Protein backbone atom coordinates (compact mmCIF):
# COMPACT_ATOMS: atom_id res chain seq x y z
CA UNK A 1 0.00 0.00 0.00
CA UNK A 2 1.23 3.49 -0.88
CA UNK A 3 0.08 6.87 0.40
CA UNK A 4 0.92 9.92 -1.67
CA UNK A 5 0.78 13.42 -0.25
CA UNK A 6 1.01 16.72 -2.10
CA UNK A 7 1.33 20.10 -0.41
CA UNK A 8 0.83 23.20 -2.56
CA UNK A 9 1.69 26.72 -1.41
CA UNK A 10 -0.27 29.22 -3.48
CA UNK A 11 -0.39 32.98 -3.75
CA UNK A 12 -3.82 34.39 -4.45
CA UNK A 13 -4.45 37.37 -6.72
CA UNK A 14 -6.19 40.55 -5.58
CA UNK A 15 -7.69 39.21 -2.35
CA UNK A 16 -8.36 41.63 0.50
CA UNK A 17 -10.42 39.56 2.94
CA UNK A 18 -10.87 36.00 4.14
CA UNK A 19 -14.29 35.98 2.46
CA UNK A 20 -12.68 36.76 -0.91
CA UNK A 21 -10.04 34.12 -0.20
CA UNK A 22 -12.74 31.49 0.39
CA UNK A 23 -14.35 32.52 -2.92
CA UNK A 24 -11.07 31.63 -4.70
CA UNK A 25 -9.96 28.55 -2.73
CA UNK A 26 -13.30 26.71 -2.46
CA UNK A 27 -13.79 26.32 -6.23
CA UNK A 28 -10.23 25.01 -6.59
CA UNK A 29 -10.76 22.39 -3.88
CA UNK A 30 -14.17 21.49 -5.35
CA UNK A 31 -12.72 21.04 -8.85
CA UNK A 32 -9.97 18.72 -7.59
CA UNK A 33 -12.59 16.68 -5.70
CA UNK A 34 -14.77 16.49 -8.80
CA UNK A 35 -11.97 15.52 -11.21
CA UNK A 36 -10.22 13.13 -8.80
CA UNK A 37 -12.88 11.53 -6.57
CA UNK A 38 -10.39 9.05 -5.08
CA UNK A 39 -8.20 11.89 -3.75
CA UNK A 40 -8.73 13.71 -0.47
CA UNK A 41 -8.19 17.47 -0.77
CA UNK A 42 -8.48 20.36 1.68
CA UNK A 43 -7.11 23.76 2.56
CA UNK A 44 -4.49 22.80 5.15
CA UNK A 45 -2.54 25.95 5.97
CA UNK A 46 -2.41 29.70 5.85
CA UNK A 47 -5.97 29.83 7.12
CA UNK A 48 -5.64 33.32 8.61
CA UNK A 49 -3.68 34.82 5.70
CA UNK A 50 -5.58 36.71 3.01
CA UNK A 51 -3.31 36.17 0.01
CA UNK A 52 -1.72 32.81 0.79
CA UNK A 53 -3.17 29.33 1.02
CA UNK A 54 -1.86 25.83 1.44
CA UNK A 55 -3.77 23.03 -0.23
CA UNK A 56 -3.13 19.41 0.67
CA UNK A 57 -3.96 16.38 -1.48
CA UNK A 58 -3.69 12.74 -0.41
CA UNK A 59 -4.06 9.52 -2.41
CA UNK A 60 -3.98 5.87 -1.33
CA UNK A 61 -3.16 3.17 -3.89
CA UNK A 62 -1.65 -0.27 -4.23
CA UNK A 63 0.67 1.12 -6.93
CA UNK A 64 3.29 3.85 -6.35
CA UNK A 65 3.10 4.95 -9.99
CA UNK A 66 -0.63 5.57 -9.70
CA UNK A 67 -0.12 7.75 -6.60
CA UNK A 68 2.50 9.85 -8.35
CA UNK A 69 0.40 10.16 -11.52
CA UNK A 70 -2.67 11.38 -9.63
CA UNK A 71 -0.67 13.86 -7.55
CA UNK A 72 1.08 15.27 -10.63
CA UNK A 73 -2.27 15.65 -12.39
CA UNK A 74 -3.68 17.51 -9.37
CA UNK A 75 -0.65 19.79 -9.30
CA UNK A 76 -1.01 20.60 -13.02
CA UNK A 77 -4.72 21.29 -12.58
CA UNK A 78 -4.15 23.73 -9.72
CA UNK A 79 -1.07 25.37 -11.28
CA UNK A 80 -3.07 26.06 -14.43
CA UNK A 81 -5.57 28.27 -12.63
CA UNK A 82 -5.11 31.89 -13.80
CA UNK A 83 -6.23 33.49 -10.52
CA UNK A 84 -3.41 31.98 -8.47
CA UNK A 85 0.34 31.60 -8.56
CA UNK A 86 1.85 28.31 -7.45
CA UNK A 87 4.79 29.15 -5.18
CA UNK A 88 5.86 25.63 -4.28
CA UNK A 89 4.76 22.02 -4.48
CA UNK A 90 6.04 19.20 -2.32
CA UNK A 91 5.26 15.58 -3.11
CA UNK A 92 5.85 12.70 -0.68
CA UNK A 93 5.27 8.99 -1.07
CA UNK A 94 4.90 6.69 1.92
CA UNK A 95 4.85 2.89 1.83
CA UNK A 96 4.40 0.12 4.38
CA UNK A 97 8.15 -0.50 4.33
CA UNK A 98 9.08 3.04 5.40
PDB file of C-alpha atoms in Angstrom:
ATOM      1  CA  UNK A   1       0.000   0.000   0.000  1.00  0.00           C
ATOM      2  CA  UNK A   2       1.231   3.492  -0.880  1.00  0.00           C
ATOM      3  CA  UNK A   3       0.084   6.866   0.400  1.00  0.00           C
ATOM      4  CA  UNK A   4       0.922   9.922  -1.673  1.00  0.00           C
ATOM      5  CA  UNK A   5       0.784  13.417  -0.246  1.00  0.00           C
ATOM      6  CA  UNK A   6       1.006  16.716  -2.103  1.00  0.00           C
ATOM      7  CA  UNK A   7       1.327  20.099  -0.408  1.00  0.00           C
ATOM      8  CA  UNK A   8       0.831  23.195  -2.557  1.00  0.00           C
ATOM      9  CA  UNK A   9       1.687  26.719  -1.407  1.00  0.00           C
ATOM     10  CA  UNK A  10      -0.269  29.216  -3.483  1.00  0.00           C
ATOM     11  CA  UNK A  11      -0.394  32.983  -3.750  1.00  0.00           C
ATOM     12  CA  UNK A  12      -3.824  34.389  -4.448  1.00  0.00           C
ATOM     13  CA  UNK A  13      -4.450  37.368  -6.722  1.00  0.00           C
ATOM     14  CA  UNK A  14      -6.188  40.552  -5.578  1.00  0.00           C
ATOM     15  CA  UNK A  15      -7.693  39.214  -2.353  1.00  0.00           C
ATOM     16  CA  UNK A  16      -8.365  41.632   0.496  1.00  0.00           C
ATOM     17  CA  UNK A  17     -10.417  39.558   2.944  1.00  0.00           C
ATOM     18  CA  UNK A  18     -10.869  35.999   4.143  1.00  0.00           C
ATOM     19  CA  UNK A  19     -14.286  35.982   2.458  1.00  0.00           C
ATOM     20  CA  UNK A  20     -12.681  36.765  -0.905  1.00  0.00           C
ATOM     21  CA  UNK A  21     -10.043  34.119  -0.201  1.00  0.00           C
ATOM     22  CA  UNK A  22     -12.741  31.491   0.385  1.00  0.00           C
ATOM     23  CA  UNK A  23     -14.347  32.518  -2.917  1.00  0.00           C
ATOM     24  CA  UNK A  24     -11.075  31.626  -4.701  1.00  0.00           C
ATOM     25  CA  UNK A  25      -9.959  28.551  -2.732  1.00  0.00           C
ATOM     26  CA  UNK A  26     -13.297  26.707  -2.455  1.00  0.00           C
ATOM     27  CA  UNK A  27     -13.789  26.323  -6.233  1.00  0.00           C
ATOM     28  CA  UNK A  28     -10.226  25.014  -6.586  1.00  0.00           C
ATOM     29  CA  UNK A  29     -10.764  22.392  -3.879  1.00  0.00           C
ATOM     30  CA  UNK A  30     -14.167  21.489  -5.355  1.00  0.00           C
ATOM     31  CA  UNK A  31     -12.723  21.045  -8.850  1.00  0.00           C
ATOM     32  CA  UNK A  32      -9.968  18.722  -7.595  1.00  0.00           C
ATOM     33  CA  UNK A  33     -12.592  16.678  -5.699  1.00  0.00           C
ATOM     34  CA  UNK A  34     -14.769  16.489  -8.802  1.00  0.00           C
ATOM     35  CA  UNK A  35     -11.973  15.520 -11.208  1.00  0.00           C
ATOM     36  CA  UNK A  36     -10.222  13.130  -8.795  1.00  0.00           C
ATOM     37  CA  UNK A  37     -12.885  11.532  -6.571  1.00  0.00           C
ATOM     38  CA  UNK A  38     -10.393   9.054  -5.081  1.00  0.00           C
ATOM     39  CA  UNK A  39      -8.198  11.894  -3.749  1.00  0.00           C
ATOM     40  CA  UNK A  40      -8.726  13.707  -0.471  1.00  0.00           C
ATOM     41  CA  UNK A  41      -8.187  17.469  -0.766  1.00  0.00           C
ATOM     42  CA  UNK A  42      -8.482  20.364   1.678  1.00  0.00           C
ATOM     43  CA  UNK A  43      -7.107  23.761   2.556  1.00  0.00           C
ATOM     44  CA  UNK A  44      -4.491  22.803   5.146  1.00  0.00           C
ATOM     45  CA  UNK A  45      -2.543  25.948   5.971  1.00  0.00           C
ATOM     46  CA  UNK A  46      -2.413  29.705   5.851  1.00  0.00           C
ATOM     47  CA  UNK A  47      -5.968  29.827   7.124  1.00  0.00           C
ATOM     48  CA  UNK A  48      -5.643  33.320   8.615  1.00  0.00           C
ATOM     49  CA  UNK A  49      -3.683  34.815   5.705  1.00  0.00           C
ATOM     50  CA  UNK A  50      -5.579  36.713   3.011  1.00  0.00           C
ATOM     51  CA  UNK A  51      -3.312  36.175   0.014  1.00  0.00           C
ATOM     52  CA  UNK A  52      -1.718  32.810   0.793  1.00  0.00           C
ATOM     53  CA  UNK A  53      -3.169  29.330   1.021  1.00  0.00           C
ATOM     54  CA  UNK A  54      -1.860  25.834   1.439  1.00  0.00           C
ATOM     55  CA  UNK A  55      -3.772  23.026  -0.232  1.00  0.00           C
ATOM     56  CA  UNK A  56      -3.130  19.407   0.667  1.00  0.00           C
ATOM     57  CA  UNK A  57      -3.961  16.382  -1.480  1.00  0.00           C
ATOM     58  CA  UNK A  58      -3.693  12.735  -0.408  1.00  0.00           C
ATOM     59  CA  UNK A  59      -4.058   9.515  -2.407  1.00  0.00           C
ATOM     60  CA  UNK A  60      -3.975   5.869  -1.325  1.00  0.00           C
ATOM     61  CA  UNK A  61      -3.158   3.175  -3.889  1.00  0.00           C
ATOM     62  CA  UNK A  62      -1.652  -0.267  -4.233  1.00  0.00           C
ATOM     63  CA  UNK A  63       0.671   1.123  -6.931  1.00  0.00           C
ATOM     64  CA  UNK A  64       3.285   3.851  -6.354  1.00  0.00           C
ATOM     65  CA  UNK A  65       3.096   4.952  -9.992  1.00  0.00           C
ATOM     66  CA  UNK A  66      -0.629   5.565  -9.698  1.00  0.00           C
ATOM     67  CA  UNK A  67      -0.116   7.747  -6.603  1.00  0.00           C
ATOM     68  CA  UNK A  68       2.504   9.851  -8.353  1.00  0.00           C
ATOM     69  CA  UNK A  69       0.402  10.158 -11.524  1.00  0.00           C
ATOM     70  CA  UNK A  70      -2.673  11.381  -9.631  1.00  0.00           C
ATOM     71  CA  UNK A  71      -0.668  13.864  -7.550  1.00  0.00           C
ATOM     72  CA  UNK A  72       1.082  15.273 -10.630  1.00  0.00           C
ATOM     73  CA  UNK A  73      -2.275  15.652 -12.388  1.00  0.00           C
ATOM     74  CA  UNK A  74      -3.681  17.507  -9.367  1.00  0.00           C
ATOM     75  CA  UNK A  75      -0.646  19.785  -9.303  1.00  0.00           C
ATOM     76  CA  UNK A  76      -1.011  20.603 -13.022  1.00  0.00           C
ATOM     77  CA  UNK A  77      -4.718  21.294 -12.578  1.00  0.00           C
ATOM     78  CA  UNK A  78      -4.153  23.735  -9.722  1.00  0.00           C
ATOM     79  CA  UNK A  79      -1.072  25.371 -11.275  1.00  0.00           C
ATOM     80  CA  UNK A  80      -3.068  26.064 -14.432  1.00  0.00           C
ATOM     81  CA  UNK A  81      -5.572  28.268 -12.629  1.00  0.00           C
ATOM     82  CA  UNK A  82      -5.109  31.888 -13.802  1.00  0.00           C
ATOM     83  CA  UNK A  83      -6.235  33.489 -10.524  1.00  0.00           C
ATOM     84  CA  UNK A  84      -3.415  31.983  -8.465  1.00  0.00           C
ATOM     85  CA  UNK A  85       0.344  31.603  -8.559  1.00  0.00           C
ATOM     86  CA  UNK A  86       1.851  28.306  -7.445  1.00  0.00           C
ATOM     87  CA  UNK A  87       4.792  29.154  -5.178  1.00  0.00           C
ATOM     88  CA  UNK A  88       5.859  25.626  -4.283  1.00  0.00           C
ATOM     89  CA  UNK A  89       4.758  22.024  -4.479  1.00  0.00           C
ATOM     90  CA  UNK A  90       6.040  19.196  -2.320  1.00  0.00           C
ATOM     91  CA  UNK A  91       5.260  15.578  -3.109  1.00  0.00           C
ATOM     92  CA  UNK A  92       5.854  12.700  -0.681  1.00  0.00           C
ATOM     93  CA  UNK A  93       5.270   8.992  -1.072  1.00  0.00           C
ATOM     94  CA  UNK A  94       4.899   6.691   1.925  1.00  0.00           C
ATOM     95  CA  UNK A  95       4.850   2.894   1.826  1.00  0.00           C
ATOM     96  CA  UNK A  96       4.403   0.120   4.377  1.00  0.00           C
ATOM     97  CA  UNK A  97       8.149  -0.501   4.334  1.00  0.00           C
ATOM     98  CA  UNK A  98       9.081   3.038   5.398  1.00  0.00           C
TER      99      UNK A  98
END
